[in-house]
Rosetta silent file (secondary structure, phi, psi, omega in degrees, C-alpha in Angstrom):
SEQUENCE: XXXXXXXXXXXXXXXXXXXXXXXXXXXXXXXXXXXXXXXXXXXXXXXXXXXXXXXXXXXXXXXXXXXXXXXXXXXXXXXXXXXXXXXXXXXXXXXXXXXXXXXXXXXXXXXXXXXXXXXXXXXXXXXXXXXXXXXXXXXXXXXXXXXXXXXX
SCORE:     score description
SCORE:     0.000 S_00000001
   1 L     0.000  124.632 -163.649  -32.497  -64.498  -46.096 S_00000001
   2 L   -98.560  150.295 -169.608  -30.407  -65.388  -43.128 S_00000001
   3 E  -100.423  134.478  159.308  -28.903  -63.052  -40.572 S_00000001
   4 E  -125.819  122.043 -173.328  -25.272  -63.439  -39.575 S_00000001
   5 E   -76.049  149.826  174.346  -23.923  -61.530  -36.537 S_00000001
   6 E  -161.502  130.415 -173.567  -20.449  -60.312  -36.769 S_00000001
   7 E  -108.129  125.123  161.866  -18.782  -57.993  -34.333 S_00000001
   8 E   -94.531  -32.827  172.837  -15.805  -55.902  -35.505 S_00000001
   9 E  -118.568  113.792  167.417  -15.445  -53.850  -32.350 S_00000001
  10 L   -64.367  143.990   18.882  -16.486  -54.987  -29.348 S_00000001
  11 L  -107.304   14.601 -161.871  -19.207  -55.409  -28.018 S_00000001
  12 E   -83.817  124.058  176.782  -20.705  -53.358  -30.947 S_00000001
  13 E  -104.389  138.011  165.379  -22.692  -55.637  -33.616 S_00000001
  14 E   -98.284  127.135  174.934  -23.315  -55.607  -37.422 S_00000001
  15 E   -96.854  115.961 -165.382  -26.059  -57.443  -38.719 S_00000001
  16 E  -123.725  105.873  177.130  -24.777  -58.583  -42.167 S_00000001
  17 E   -65.269  148.855  174.460  -27.091  -60.794  -44.375 S_00000001
  18 L  -151.043  144.313  176.828  -25.447  -63.954  -45.668 S_00000001
  19 L   -59.236  130.481  171.153  -26.126  -67.147  -47.581 S_00000001
  20 L   -71.005  145.038  172.634  -25.753  -70.055  -45.375 S_00000001
  21 L   -96.818  -21.895 -163.938  -23.045  -72.252  -46.201 S_00000001
  22 L  -137.368  159.924  163.200  -23.752  -75.001  -43.575 S_00000001
  23 L   -93.266  -38.209  150.236  -26.711  -76.112  -41.860 S_00000001
  24 L  -136.453  166.638 -177.602  -25.057  -76.953  -38.632 S_00000001
  25 L   165.082  175.184 -168.240  -21.593  -77.002  -37.447 S_00000001
  26 L   -64.222  141.814  167.170  -19.028  -75.878  -35.028 S_00000001
  27 H   -37.228  -53.565 -164.828  -19.153  -72.134  -33.833 S_00000001
  28 H   -65.083  -30.133  158.991  -15.983  -71.429  -35.334 S_00000001
  29 H   -62.820  -36.891 -174.184  -17.680  -72.296  -38.770 S_00000001
  30 H   -92.214  -19.916  178.469  -20.478  -70.350  -38.280 S_00000001
  31 L  -128.162   88.443 -171.866  -18.958  -67.125  -36.743 S_00000001
  32 H   -53.566  -40.884 -174.503  -15.332  -66.264  -38.451 S_00000001
  33 H   -51.859  -55.154 -172.191  -14.664  -63.588  -35.527 S_00000001
  34 H   -48.258  -45.094  172.822  -14.927  -66.540  -33.115 S_00000001
  35 H   -58.956  -52.110  173.295  -12.564  -68.632  -35.296 S_00000001
  36 H   -46.708  -54.640 -159.326   -9.942  -65.634  -34.962 S_00000001
  37 H   -79.561  -23.488  171.229  -10.193  -65.347  -31.487 S_00000001
  38 H   -86.165   13.051  149.567   -9.689  -68.973  -30.587 S_00000001
  39 H   -71.378  -23.120 -166.092   -6.691  -68.820  -32.950 S_00000001
  40 H  -104.490  -36.756  173.457   -5.644  -65.997  -30.856 S_00000001
  41 H   -77.671   -2.038 -169.047   -5.999  -68.187  -27.508 S_00000001
  42 H   -89.956  -55.551 -178.265   -4.024  -70.977  -29.186 S_00000001
  43 H   -68.963  -37.570  170.749   -1.315  -68.421  -29.762 S_00000001
  44 H   -47.980  -67.282  179.703   -1.460  -67.072  -26.218 S_00000001
  45 H   -47.128  -44.825  168.688   -0.927  -70.691  -25.062 S_00000001
  46 H   -55.333  -52.665 -173.992    2.147  -71.055  -27.216 S_00000001
  47 H   -80.030    1.255  173.177    3.697  -67.847  -26.133 S_00000001
  48 H   -82.474  -53.331 -178.702    3.044  -68.509  -22.420 S_00000001
  49 H   -70.115   -7.053  164.688    4.872  -72.028  -23.081 S_00000001
  50 H   -80.305  -34.842 -165.572    7.677  -70.500  -24.944 S_00000001
  51 H   -81.511  -28.926  172.205    8.073  -68.117  -22.144 S_00000001
  52 H   -58.732  -84.011 -153.356    8.130  -70.935  -19.598 S_00000001
  53 H   -56.692  -27.651 -174.300   10.460  -73.028  -21.392 S_00000001
  54 H   -80.980   -8.136  177.541   12.907  -69.885  -22.626 S_00000001
  55 L    68.286   30.859  154.452   12.908  -69.120  -18.548 S_00000001
  56 L   -23.514  130.939  165.257   11.322  -65.658  -18.891 S_00000001
  57 L   -88.420  148.645  177.403   11.308  -63.390  -16.071 S_00000001
  58 H    -9.791  -81.383 -173.048    8.136  -62.563  -13.893 S_00000001
  59 H   -46.463  -36.950  177.417    7.508  -59.613  -15.832 S_00000001
  60 H   -70.961  -31.542  165.609    7.591  -61.188  -19.120 S_00000001
  61 H   -89.772  -20.955  175.052    5.370  -63.732  -18.101 S_00000001
  62 H   -69.207  -19.950 -179.175    3.093  -61.843  -16.370 S_00000001
  63 H   -78.724  -59.169  161.374    2.583  -59.694  -19.579 S_00000001
  64 H   -15.289  -74.159 -168.631    1.521  -63.135  -21.158 S_00000001
  65 H   -46.692  -61.172 -166.909   -0.895  -64.059  -18.314 S_00000001
  66 H   -59.798  -19.766  168.951   -2.341  -60.648  -18.491 S_00000001
  67 H   -62.652  -54.336 -178.417   -2.966  -60.888  -22.586 S_00000001
  68 H   -54.038  -44.362  175.215   -4.971  -64.232  -21.718 S_00000001
  69 H   -62.590  -24.464 -176.778   -6.903  -62.286  -19.401 S_00000001
  70 H   -89.755  -41.273 -176.303   -7.715  -59.690  -21.422 S_00000001
  71 H   -52.777  -44.605  176.546   -8.326  -62.094  -24.374 S_00000001
  72 H   -58.221  -33.159 -176.220  -10.576  -63.993  -22.251 S_00000001
  73 H   -87.631  -39.471  165.948  -13.048  -61.118  -21.114 S_00000001
  74 H   -51.007  -64.550 -167.661  -13.168  -59.953  -24.727 S_00000001
  75 H   -54.294  -48.109  179.951  -13.754  -63.122  -26.347 S_00000001
  76 H   -63.352  -37.834  158.206  -16.145  -64.204  -23.621 S_00000001
  77 H   -32.349  -70.260 -169.799  -18.092  -60.928  -24.097 S_00000001
  78 H   -54.594  -66.611 -163.952  -18.671  -61.493  -27.703 S_00000001
  79 H   -61.334  -34.050  157.013  -20.042  -65.045  -27.276 S_00000001
  80 H   -32.003  -71.524 -170.704  -22.094  -63.701  -24.436 S_00000001
  81 H   -52.301  -33.626  172.312  -23.518  -60.733  -26.240 S_00000001
  82 H   -58.497  -47.498  177.030  -24.336  -63.288  -28.990 S_00000001
  83 H   -47.581  -42.320  175.631  -26.262  -65.239  -26.674 S_00000001
  84 H   -87.220  -25.091  169.293  -28.229  -62.387  -25.427 S_00000001
  85 H   -77.511  -24.875 -179.630  -29.102  -60.725  -28.495 S_00000001
  86 L  -107.103   10.028  179.253  -30.675  -63.913  -29.592 S_00000001
  87 L    33.225   55.028 -170.104  -32.131  -64.521  -26.249 S_00000001
  88 L   -98.777  157.505 -165.262  -31.084  -68.194  -26.328 S_00000001
  89 L   -69.393  -30.414 -173.125  -31.588  -70.547  -23.476 S_00000001
  90 L   -89.994   21.236 -173.189  -28.252  -71.913  -22.914 S_00000001
  91 H   -76.938  -24.373 -171.729  -26.548  -68.396  -22.303 S_00000001
  92 H   -92.051  -22.880  172.836  -26.491  -68.351  -18.796 S_00000001
  93 H   -63.566  -42.614  177.873  -25.113  -72.044  -18.350 S_00000001
  94 H   -61.918  -67.311 -170.888  -22.281  -70.762  -21.150 S_00000001
  95 H   -55.124  -14.607 -178.234  -21.531  -67.456  -19.179 S_00000001
  96 H   -79.874  -39.626  178.714  -21.047  -69.641  -15.772 S_00000001
  97 H   -58.717  -39.426  177.180  -18.311  -71.740  -17.521 S_00000001
  98 H   -46.963  -73.073  178.869  -16.683  -68.260  -18.291 S_00000001
  99 H   -38.793  -41.294 -154.292  -16.895  -67.223  -14.760 S_00000001
 100 H  -105.446  -22.179 -173.479  -15.249  -70.312  -13.440 S_00000001
 101 H   -80.842  -62.541 -167.346  -12.609  -70.440  -16.248 S_00000001
 102 H   -60.573  -57.080 -154.001  -11.486  -66.518  -15.506 S_00000001
 103 H   -67.640  -13.110 -177.990  -11.614  -67.099  -11.611 S_00000001
 104 H   -91.215  -32.154  172.345   -9.274  -70.301  -11.945 S_00000001
 105 H   -65.843  -44.407  165.726   -7.027  -68.098  -14.453 S_00000001
 106 H   -47.547  -39.333  165.487   -7.047  -65.497  -12.033 S_00000001
 107 H   -75.570  -43.577  149.928   -6.202  -67.518   -9.220 S_00000001
 108 H   -48.083  -21.288  175.912   -3.098  -69.052  -10.985 S_00000001
 109 H   -81.290  -24.522  174.918   -2.201  -65.385  -11.589 S_00000001
 110 H   -63.964  -61.885 -167.757   -2.295  -64.757   -7.736 S_00000001
 111 H   -61.130  -43.582  174.689   -0.387  -67.638   -6.880 S_00000001
 112 H   -63.098  -46.819  170.741    2.308  -66.768   -9.530 S_00000001
 113 H   -60.604  -29.565  179.165    2.667  -63.248   -8.251 S_00000001
 114 H   -68.666  -25.477 -171.321    2.783  -64.638   -4.494 S_00000001
 115 L   132.739  -11.328 -161.603    5.975  -66.654   -5.656 S_00000001
 116 L   -81.404   95.723 -166.842    4.381  -69.803   -6.454 S_00000001
 117 L   -80.102  -22.924  175.172    6.317  -70.557   -9.850 S_00000001
 118 H   -62.975  -37.377  163.942    4.362  -74.026  -10.062 S_00000001
 119 H   -36.451  -33.359  169.242    1.254  -72.045  -10.913 S_00000001
 120 H   -60.855  -59.678 -177.501    2.527  -71.573  -14.286 S_00000001
 121 H   -51.042  -37.847 -174.776    2.235  -75.247  -15.225 S_00000001
 122 H   -69.709  -48.213  165.653   -1.222  -75.130  -13.991 S_00000001
 123 H   -39.943  -95.170 -179.955   -2.051  -71.996  -15.729 S_00000001
 124 H   -13.434  -71.911 -178.659   -0.733  -73.794  -19.090 S_00000001
 125 H   -42.780  -49.503 -178.026   -2.619  -76.966  -18.379 S_00000001
 126 H   -61.937  -50.927  177.529   -5.828  -75.279  -17.727 S_00000001
 127 H   -72.267   -9.841  171.049   -5.684  -73.245  -21.095 S_00000001
 128 H   -72.885  -67.545 -173.687   -4.552  -76.312  -23.035 S_00000001
 129 H   -59.818  -55.924 -179.691   -7.663  -78.669  -21.623 S_00000001
 130 H   -50.423  -36.782  155.930   -9.720  -75.611  -21.979 S_00000001
 131 H   -43.332  -52.933 -173.096   -8.654  -74.917  -25.387 S_00000001
 132 H   -91.430  -43.887 -170.069   -9.720  -78.580  -26.185 S_00000001
 133 H   -77.536  -61.309 -165.253  -12.942  -79.360  -23.748 S_00000001
 134 H   -49.583  -67.436 -173.604  -14.554  -75.793  -24.138 S_00000001
 135 H   -47.280  -64.499 -174.950  -13.919  -74.988  -27.650 S_00000001
 136 H   -51.142  -44.916 -148.446  -14.872  -78.646  -28.707 S_00000001
 137 H  -113.065  -72.066 -164.361  -17.705  -79.400  -26.729 S_00000001
 138 H   -80.107  -19.191  161.171  -19.692  -76.406  -25.195 S_00000001
 139 H   -55.878  -48.835  176.554  -18.579  -73.938  -27.784 S_00000001
 140 H   -86.411   -2.603  166.997  -20.136  -76.302  -30.465 S_00000001
 141 H   -76.009  -41.377 -158.341  -23.319  -76.690  -28.364 S_00000001
 142 H   -65.755  -33.053 -165.121  -23.292  -72.820  -28.224 S_00000001
 143 H   -69.711  -13.229 -175.684  -23.014  -72.876  -32.281 S_00000001
 144 H   -83.286  -33.047  179.764  -26.013  -75.350  -32.166 S_00000001
 145 H   -64.927  -59.766  179.669  -28.045  -72.912  -29.944 S_00000001
 146 H   -64.594  -39.543  174.304  -27.335  -70.060  -32.649 S_00000001
 147 H   -44.985  -54.333 -177.094  -28.157  -72.541  -35.610 S_00000001
 148 H   -53.642  -43.805  175.658  -31.582  -73.145  -33.675 S_00000001
 149 L   -82.962    4.008 -178.715  -31.964  -69.535  -33.652 S_00000001
 150 L    93.127   13.783  171.318  -31.464  -68.443  -37.334 S_00000001
 151 E  -115.479  133.873 -165.656  -28.031  -67.619  -37.461 S_00000001
 152 L  -121.253    0.000    0.000  -26.093  -70.062  -40.105 S_00000001
């Protein structure tokens, strides 16, 4: 019997026995909650893109940016909690990547708040690049780390 960690409410975990469907794979394949969160990030990216293209006012765009920040904090906490619970060696490096990303997002937010509308384009690019590079590489490595520690 293998253990599958699943979080219904942040940051609490419920350990649910599950049969293994895959021996190895992407994090999204291993943890449905993480897959749902990644879809949420894509939704936030689309919302930001639409807000920019529609010429929404600063208040509406700030709402979207704040959603991205809240999302990132919750999502990163969930991933980091999985790594901490399992005492996985890649936890520290993964958490540092999250910290760098958040600092960049907050930097774009501050620039935008100060009147630099070009910060929105930079933020959008950061989110798109992060979605591609982080989810496809470090999160896949994270999935492999969890696999090595018994999570299927």
